[in-house]
Amino acid sequence: KIQQLQQHAVACAERFEHDNALKFYEKILELQPDNCDVMDACAELCVDAAKPELALTLFTRSMALKPEENPTKYLNAAQLQTGHSALGCFQKGVQLLERELQQRPEAEAEIRARLSAALCSIAELYMTDLCDEETAETECERYMTAAQTHNPQDPQMCVQFANLRLCQQRPEDAKNIVYKAVRIINALEPDDKPVLDCQVQIGKLLLELGQYDEAVEWLKGILELDDEWIETWYLLGFGHHLQSDVANAQHCIAQALRLVRKSAMEGDDEDEELVAQVQALSEELGGVQPAEGPPEPDYSDDEGEDMVES
């Protein structure tokens, strides 16, 4: 019976029927209240179903019952918390991953990638929630260095390391790291490239580092992959603005405003700060109005991804 319930739960989850899947998991937990595998699966589903409080409750119980198993539950629980609570979960997750690294040499690459991501998350905590700690900068540097050791070819790690160097007012070091990320991504097959958010952040860093031409070409390349991201259009418009290219800046901001309007009509939650930035640049460019439709296909024809280090 338990196996059948699990199969039903998994099938519902695969169809994105979260509520139905949760009912099956809850039934299993009624029968086996200490089943940590089911508890963890149910908690992960709760995260997907936007039920963070229930997810954290389940993760916490699982951690209490089997504290030395499944690093994933610690890493997921950390994402649902802030400050020292998040730090403790991340650190425990890292400890268990390091143990796995010793026990499963055949999965070294995968485990090192997960370790790097977790260490980056700890470094980010010291740049945000824990930035007022006396040792924040030292700890951030320590964790970022460890992340780099485990997975030096990870573009997301490079982005975070570059942000740290910018915070430390070391722009040349930040620039070198950003261009390293660019070279890594350019060498990857399309299916192996990092998520778009990572690539957009590279464009943002290039702008912050004064690499306006390179940033514009990079961001145009992202449009070829997905032209429905507000932040891409905003950053591209800002890049054109910094180049004193008013016409293209207005074109990009009009597209950003179109997507803001579309998002509002569909009831999606957008980053309020980003929307405010789009609106402010619109005013600065003379009161740009939202575009009536998607952009012309020839706007992003330039090969934005084929960048080389200057």
PDB file of N, CA and C in Angstrom, residues 94-161:
ATOM      1  N   VAL A  94      26.876  21.202   3.736  1.00  0.00           N
ATOM      2  CA  VAL A  94      28.239  21.121   3.202  1.00  0.00           C
ATOM      3  C   VAL A  94      29.010  19.985   3.859  1.00  0.00           C
ATOM      4  N   GLN A  95      28.861  19.851   5.170  1.00  0.00           N
ATOM      5  CA  GLN A  95      29.549  18.770   5.903  1.00  0.00           C
ATOM      6  C   GLN A  95      29.150  17.400   5.360  1.00  0.00           C
ATOM      7  N   LEU A  96      27.846  17.217   5.114  1.00  0.00           N
ATOM      8  CA  LEU A  96      27.381  15.924   4.611  1.00  0.00           C
ATOM      9  C   LEU A  96      27.826  15.705   3.164  1.00  0.00           C
ATOM     10  N   LEU A  97      27.869  16.761   2.372  1.00  0.00           N
ATOM     11  CA  LEU A  97      28.351  16.624   0.994  1.00  0.00           C
ATOM     12  C   LEU A  97      29.838  16.263   0.972  1.00  0.00           C
ATOM     13  N   GLU A  98      30.605  16.851   1.870  1.00  0.00           N
ATOM     14  CA  GLU A  98      32.033  16.519   1.936  1.00  0.00           C
ATOM     15  C   GLU A  98      32.229  15.050   2.313  1.00  0.00           C
ATOM     16  N   ARG A  99      31.342  14.543   3.171  1.00  0.00           N
ATOM     17  CA  ARG A  99      31.405  13.126   3.525  1.00  0.00           C
ATOM     18  C   ARG A  99      31.062  12.267   2.297  1.00  0.00           C
ATOM     19  N   GLU A 100      30.028  12.685   1.555  1.00  0.00           N
ATOM     20  CA  GLU A 100      29.651  11.960   0.339  1.00  0.00           C
ATOM     21  C   GLU A 100      30.794  11.937  -0.664  1.00  0.00           C
ATOM     22  N   LEU A 101      31.528  13.034  -0.726  1.00  0.00           N
ATOM     23  CA  LEU A 101      32.643  13.136  -1.667  1.00  0.00           C
ATOM     24  C   LEU A 101      33.670  12.042  -1.402  1.00  0.00           C
ATOM     25  N   GLN A 102      33.866  11.725  -0.136  1.00  0.00           N
ATOM     26  CA  GLN A 102      34.803  10.669   0.233  1.00  0.00           C
ATOM     27  C   GLN A 102      34.228   9.269  -0.029  1.00  0.00           C
ATOM     28  N   GLN A 103      32.911   9.154   0.121  1.00  0.00           N
ATOM     29  CA  GLN A 103      32.273   7.842   0.022  1.00  0.00           C
ATOM     30  C   GLN A 103      31.872   7.470  -1.397  1.00  0.00           C
ATOM     31  N   ARG A 104      31.693   8.453  -2.258  1.00  0.00           N
ATOM     32  CA  ARG A 104      31.203   8.179  -3.617  1.00  0.00           C
ATOM     33  C   ARG A 104      32.116   8.821  -4.669  1.00  0.00           C
ATOM     34  N   PRO A 105      33.313   8.314  -4.834  1.00  0.00           N
ATOM     35  CA  PRO A 105      34.243   8.913  -5.801  1.00  0.00           C
ATOM     36  C   PRO A 105      33.724   8.894  -7.225  1.00  0.00           C
ATOM     37  N   GLU A 106      32.826   7.955  -7.539  1.00  0.00           N
ATOM     38  CA  GLU A 106      32.284   7.893  -8.906  1.00  0.00           C
ATOM     39  C   GLU A 106      31.387   9.086  -9.222  1.00  0.00           C
ATOM     40  N   ALA A 107      30.906   9.788  -8.195  1.00  0.00           N
ATOM     41  CA  ALA A 107      30.024  10.952  -8.394  1.00  0.00           C
ATOM     42  C   ALA A 107      30.740  12.257  -8.040  1.00  0.00           C
ATOM     43  N   GLU A 108      32.058  12.263  -8.155  1.00  0.00           N
ATOM     44  CA  GLU A 108      32.842  13.411  -7.698  1.00  0.00           C
ATOM     45  C   GLU A 108      32.422  14.720  -8.366  1.00  0.00           C
ATOM     46  N   ALA A 109      32.275  14.713  -9.688  1.00  0.00           N
ATOM     47  CA  ALA A 109      31.957  15.961 -10.392  1.00  0.00           C
ATOM     48  C   ALA A 109      30.625  16.543  -9.920  1.00  0.00           C
ATOM     49  N   GLU A 110      29.626  15.672  -9.802  1.00  0.00           N
ATOM     50  CA  GLU A 110      28.305  16.134  -9.360  1.00  0.00           C
ATOM     51  C   GLU A 110      28.352  16.682  -7.942  1.00  0.00           C
ATOM     52  N   ILE A 111      29.041  15.984  -7.059  1.00  0.00           N
ATOM     53  CA  ILE A 111      29.093  16.407  -5.654  1.00  0.00           C
ATOM     54  C   ILE A 111      29.881  17.709  -5.516  1.00  0.00           C
ATOM     55  N   ARG A 112      30.971  17.820  -6.272  1.00  0.00           N
ATOM     56  CA  ARG A 112      31.755  19.067  -6.206  1.00  0.00           C
ATOM     57  C   ARG A 112      30.931  20.253  -6.714  1.00  0.00           C
ATOM     58  N   ALA A 113      30.121  20.035  -7.732  1.00  0.00           N
ATOM     59  CA  ALA A 113      29.263  21.113  -8.235  1.00  0.00           C
ATOM     60  C   ALA A 113      28.261  21.543  -7.170  1.00  0.00           C
ATOM     61  N   ARG A 114      27.692  20.574  -6.463  1.00  0.00           N
ATOM     62  CA  ARG A 114      26.735  20.900  -5.397  1.00  0.00           C
ATOM     63  C   ARG A 114      27.440  21.599  -4.229  1.00  0.00           C
ATOM     64  N   LEU A 115      28.631  21.148  -3.919  1.00  0.00           N
ATOM     65  CA  LEU A 115      29.408  21.802  -2.863  1.00  0.00           C
ATOM     66  C   LEU A 115      29.696  23.249  -3.223  1.00  0.00           C
ATOM     67  N   SER A 116      30.095  23.466  -4.446  1.00  0.00           N
ATOM     68  CA  SER A 116      30.413  24.826  -4.881  1.00  0.00           C
ATOM     69  C   SER A 116      29.187  25.734  -4.750  1.00  0.00           C
ATOM     70  N   ALA A 117      28.038  25.225  -5.192  1.00  0.00           N
ATOM     71  CA  ALA A 117      26.809  26.020  -5.101  1.00  0.00           C
ATOM     72  C   ALA A 117      26.457  26.344  -3.654  1.00  0.00           C
ATOM     73  N   ALA A 118      26.600  25.359  -2.772  1.00  0.00           N
ATOM     74  CA  ALA A 118      26.285  25.577  -1.358  1.00  0.00           C
ATOM     75  C   ALA A 118      27.241  26.580  -0.728  1.00  0.00           C
ATOM     76  N   LEU A 119      28.524  26.472  -1.060  1.00  0.00           N
ATOM     77  CA  LEU A 119      29.521  27.403  -0.522  1.00  0.00           C
ATOM     78  C   LEU A 119      29.274  28.820  -1.046  1.00  0.00           C
ATOM     79  N   CYS A 120      28.854  28.919  -2.303  1.00  0.00           N
ATOM     80  CA  CYS A 120      28.488  30.233  -2.848  1.00  0.00           C
ATOM     81  C   CYS A 120      27.314  30.831  -2.083  1.00  0.00           C
ATOM     82  N   SER A 121      26.359  29.986  -1.718  1.00  0.00           N
ATOM     83  CA  SER A 121      25.194  30.465  -0.967  1.00  0.00           C
ATOM     84  C   SER A 121      25.604  30.984   0.405  1.00  0.00           C
ATOM     85  N   ILE A 122      26.564  30.323   1.033  1.00  0.00           N
ATOM     86  CA  ILE A 122      27.058  30.806   2.328  1.00  0.00           C
ATOM     87  C   ILE A 122      27.753  32.148   2.147  1.00  0.00           C
ATOM     88  N   ALA A 123      28.572  32.251   1.094  1.00  0.00           N
ATOM     89  CA  ALA A 123      29.250  33.527   0.830  1.00  0.00           C
ATOM     90  C   ALA A 123      28.233  34.641   0.609  1.00  0.00           C
ATOM     91  N   GLU A 124      27.156  34.313  -0.093  1.00  0.00           N
ATOM     92  CA  GLU A 124      26.119  35.313  -0.340  1.00  0.00           C
ATOM     93  C   GLU A 124      25.459  35.754   0.959  1.00  0.00           C
ATOM     94  N   LEU A 125      25.285  34.831   1.895  1.00  0.00           N
ATOM     95  CA  LEU A 125      24.736  35.200   3.202  1.00  0.00           C
ATOM     96  C   LEU A 125      25.602  36.257   3.880  1.00  0.00           C
ATOM     97  N   TYR A 126      26.929  36.095   3.758  1.00  0.00           N
ATOM     98  CA  TYR A 126      27.836  37.055   4.389  1.00  0.00           C
ATOM     99  C   TYR A 126      27.879  38.390   3.633  1.00  0.00           C
ATOM    100  N   MET A 127      27.338  38.405   2.415  1.00  0.00           N
ATOM    101  CA  MET A 127      27.236  39.659   1.665  1.00  0.00           C
ATOM    102  C   MET A 127      25.888  40.329   1.881  1.00  0.00           C
ATOM    103  N   THR A 128      24.953  39.607   2.519  1.00  0.00           N
ATOM    104  CA  THR A 128      23.600  40.147   2.703  1.00  0.00           C
ATOM    105  C   THR A 128      23.193  40.096   4.179  1.00  0.00           C
ATOM    106  N   ASP A 129      22.546  39.005   4.592  1.00  0.00           N
ATOM    107  CA  ASP A 129      21.999  38.911   5.958  1.00  0.00           C
ATOM    108  C   ASP A 129      23.057  39.116   7.038  1.00  0.00           C
ATOM    109  N   LEU A 130      24.257  38.582   6.810  1.00  0.00           N
ATOM    110  CA  LEU A 130      25.296  38.600   7.845  1.00  0.00           C
ATOM    111  C   LEU A 130      26.403  39.610   7.538  1.00  0.00           C
ATOM    112  N   CYS A 131      26.091  40.601   6.724  1.00  0.00           N
ATOM    113  CA  CYS A 131      27.126  41.548   6.294  1.00  0.00           C
ATOM    114  C   CYS A 131      27.659  42.417   7.431  1.00  0.00           C
ATOM    115  N   ASP A 132      26.907  42.527   8.530  1.00  0.00           N
ATOM    116  CA  ASP A 132      27.356  43.343   9.655  1.00  0.00           C
ATOM    117  C   ASP A 132      28.241  42.576  10.639  1.00  0.00           C
ATOM    118  N   GLU A 133      28.417  41.288  10.403  1.00  0.00           N
ATOM    119  CA  GLU A 133      29.316  40.505  11.263  1.00  0.00           C
ATOM    120  C   GLU A 133      30.753  41.008  11.101  1.00  0.00           C
ATOM    121  N   GLU A 134      31.496  40.998  12.178  1.00  0.00           N
ATOM    122  CA  GLU A 134      32.872  41.499  12.133  1.00  0.00           C
ATOM    123  C   GLU A 134      33.737  40.741  11.119  1.00  0.00           C
ATOM    124  N   THR A 135      33.477  39.477  10.985  1.00  0.00           N
ATOM    125  CA  THR A 135      34.303  38.630  10.104  1.00  0.00           C
ATOM    126  C   THR A 135      33.644  38.395   8.743  1.00  0.00           C
ATOM    127  N   ALA A 136      32.645  39.209   8.399  1.00  0.00           N
ATOM    128  CA  ALA A 136      31.856  38.949   7.186  1.00  0.00           C
ATOM    129  C   ALA A 136      32.724  38.877   5.930  1.00  0.00           C
ATOM    130  N   GLU A 137      33.593  39.862   5.738  1.00  0.00           N
ATOM    131  CA  GLU A 137      34.388  39.872   4.504  1.00  0.00           C
ATOM    132  C   GLU A 137      35.363  38.697   4.457  1.00  0.00           C
ATOM    133  N   THR A 138      35.971  38.400   5.599  1.00  0.00           N
ATOM    134  CA  THR A 138      36.906  37.273   5.651  1.00  0.00           C
ATOM    135  C   THR A 138      36.203  35.950   5.370  1.00  0.00           C
ATOM    136  N   GLU A 139      35.038  35.769   5.977  1.00  0.00           N
ATOM    137  CA  GLU A 139      34.285  34.531   5.774  1.00  0.00           C
ATOM    138  C   GLU A 139      33.789  34.423   4.336  1.00  0.00           C
ATOM    139  N   CYS A 140      33.336  35.530   3.791  1.00  0.00           N
ATOM    140  CA  CYS A 140      32.866  35.531   2.404  1.00  0.00           C
ATOM    141  C   CYS A 140      33.996  35.114   1.463  1.00  0.00           C
ATOM    142  N   GLU A 141      35.175  35.686   1.676  1.00  0.00           N
ATOM    143  CA  GLU A 141      36.339  35.341   0.858  1.00  0.00           C
ATOM    144  C   GLU A 141      36.677  33.858   1.017  1.00  0.00           C
ATOM    145  N   ARG A 142      36.623  33.365   2.245  1.00  0.00           N
ATOM    146  CA  ARG A 142      36.978  31.966   2.506  1.00  0.00           C
ATOM    147  C   ARG A 142      36.033  31.010   1.786  1.00  0.00           C
ATOM    148  N   TYR A 143      34.741  31.292   1.872  1.00  0.00           N
ATOM    149  CA  TYR A 143      33.777  30.388   1.249  1.00  0.00           C
ATOM    150  C   TYR A 143      33.803  30.489  -0.276  1.00  0.00           C
ATOM    151  N   MET A 144      34.025  31.698  -0.805  1.00  0.00           N
ATOM    152  CA  MET A 144      34.103  31.827  -2.259  1.00  0.00           C
ATOM    153  C   MET A 144      35.345  31.124  -2.796  1.00  0.00           C
ATOM    154  N   THR A 145      36.446  31.207  -2.080  1.00  0.00           N
ATOM    155  CA  THR A 145      37.667  30.520  -2.501  1.00  0.00           C
ATOM    156  C   THR A 145      37.458  29.008  -2.501  1.00  0.00           C
ATOM    157  N   ALA A 146      36.768  28.508  -1.481  1.00  0.00           N
ATOM    158  CA  ALA A 146      36.467  27.077  -1.421  1.00  0.00           C
ATOM    159  C   ALA A 146      35.546  26.659  -2.562  1.00  0.00           C
ATOM    160  N   ALA A 147      34.560  27.503  -2.872  1.00  0.00           N
ATOM    161  CA  ALA A 147      33.646  27.205  -3.982  1.00  0.00           C
ATOM    162  C   ALA A 147      34.406  27.118  -5.297  1.00  0.00           C
ATOM    163  N   GLN A 148      35.339  28.047  -5.482  1.00  0.00           N
ATOM    164  CA  GLN A 148      36.142  28.056  -6.702  1.00  0.00           C
ATOM    165  C   GLN A 148      37.015  26.798  -6.796  1.00  0.00           C
ATOM    166  N   THR A 149      37.517  26.349  -5.678  1.00  0.00           N
ATOM    167  CA  THR A 149      38.349  25.144  -5.656  1.00  0.00           C
ATOM    168  C   THR A 149      37.571  23.921  -6.117  1.00  0.00           C
ATOM    169  N   HIS A 150      36.307  23.828  -5.683  1.00  0.00           N
ATOM    170  CA  HIS A 150      35.496  22.665  -6.026  1.00  0.00           C
ATOM    171  C   HIS A 150      35.009  22.684  -7.473  1.00  0.00           C
ATOM    172  N   ASN A 151      34.696  23.862  -8.005  1.00  0.00           N
ATOM    173  CA  ASN A 151      34.096  23.914  -9.345  1.00  0.00           C
ATOM    174  C   ASN A 151      34.529  25.190 -10.062  1.00  0.00           C
ATOM    175  N   PRO A 152      35.804  25.274 -10.456  1.00  0.00           N
ATOM    176  CA  PRO A 152      36.342  26.519 -11.016  1.00  0.00           C
ATOM    177  C   PRO A 152      35.722  26.940 -12.343  1.00  0.00           C
ATOM    178  N   GLN A 153      35.041  26.019 -13.038  1.00  0.00           N
ATOM    179  CA  GLN A 153      34.455  26.337 -14.339  1.00  0.00           C
ATOM    180  C   GLN A 153      32.964  26.647 -14.263  1.00  0.00           C
ATOM    181  N   ASP A 154      32.477  26.943 -13.080  1.00  0.00           N
ATOM    182  CA  ASP A 154      31.053  27.256 -12.910  1.00  0.00           C
ATOM    183  C   ASP A 154      30.802  28.737 -13.139  1.00  0.00           C
ATOM    184  N   PRO A 155      30.064  29.115 -14.189  1.00  0.00           N
ATOM    185  CA  PRO A 155      29.810  30.538 -14.456  1.00  0.00           C
ATOM    186  C   PRO A 155      29.099  31.252 -13.312  1.00  0.00           C
ATOM    187  N   GLN A 156      28.156  30.546 -12.646  1.00  0.00           N
ATOM    188  CA  GLN A 156      27.435  31.180 -11.541  1.00  0.00           C
ATOM    189  C   GLN A 156      28.380  31.530 -10.403  1.00  0.00           C
ATOM    190  N   MET A 157      29.330  30.655 -10.142  1.00  0.00           N
ATOM    191  CA  MET A 157      30.336  30.943  -9.120  1.00  0.00           C
ATOM    192  C   MET A 157      31.148  32.175  -9.531  1.00  0.00           C
ATOM    193  N   CYS A 158      31.499  32.255 -10.812  1.00  0.00           N
ATOM    194  CA  CYS A 158      32.264  33.407 -11.299  1.00  0.00           C
ATOM    195  C   CYS A 158      31.491  34.710 -11.104  1.00  0.00           C
ATOM    196  N   VAL A 159      30.194  34.666 -11.379  1.00  0.00           N
ATOM    197  CA  VAL A 159      29.361  35.858 -11.214  1.00  0.00           C
ATOM    198  C   VAL A 159      29.388  36.324  -9.758  1.00  0.00           C
ATOM    199  N   GLN A 160      29.248  35.387  -8.848  1.00  0.00           N
ATOM    200  CA  GLN A 160      29.233  35.756  -7.435  1.00  0.00           C
ATOM    201  C   GLN A 160      30.602  36.258  -6.979  1.00  0.00           C
ATOM    202  N   PHE A 161      31.656  35.611  -7.480  1.00  0.00           N
ATOM    203  CA  PHE A 161      33.010  36.041  -7.128  1.00  0.00           C
ATOM    204  C   PHE A 161      33.263  37.457  -7.657  1.00  0.00           C
TER     205      PHE A 161
END
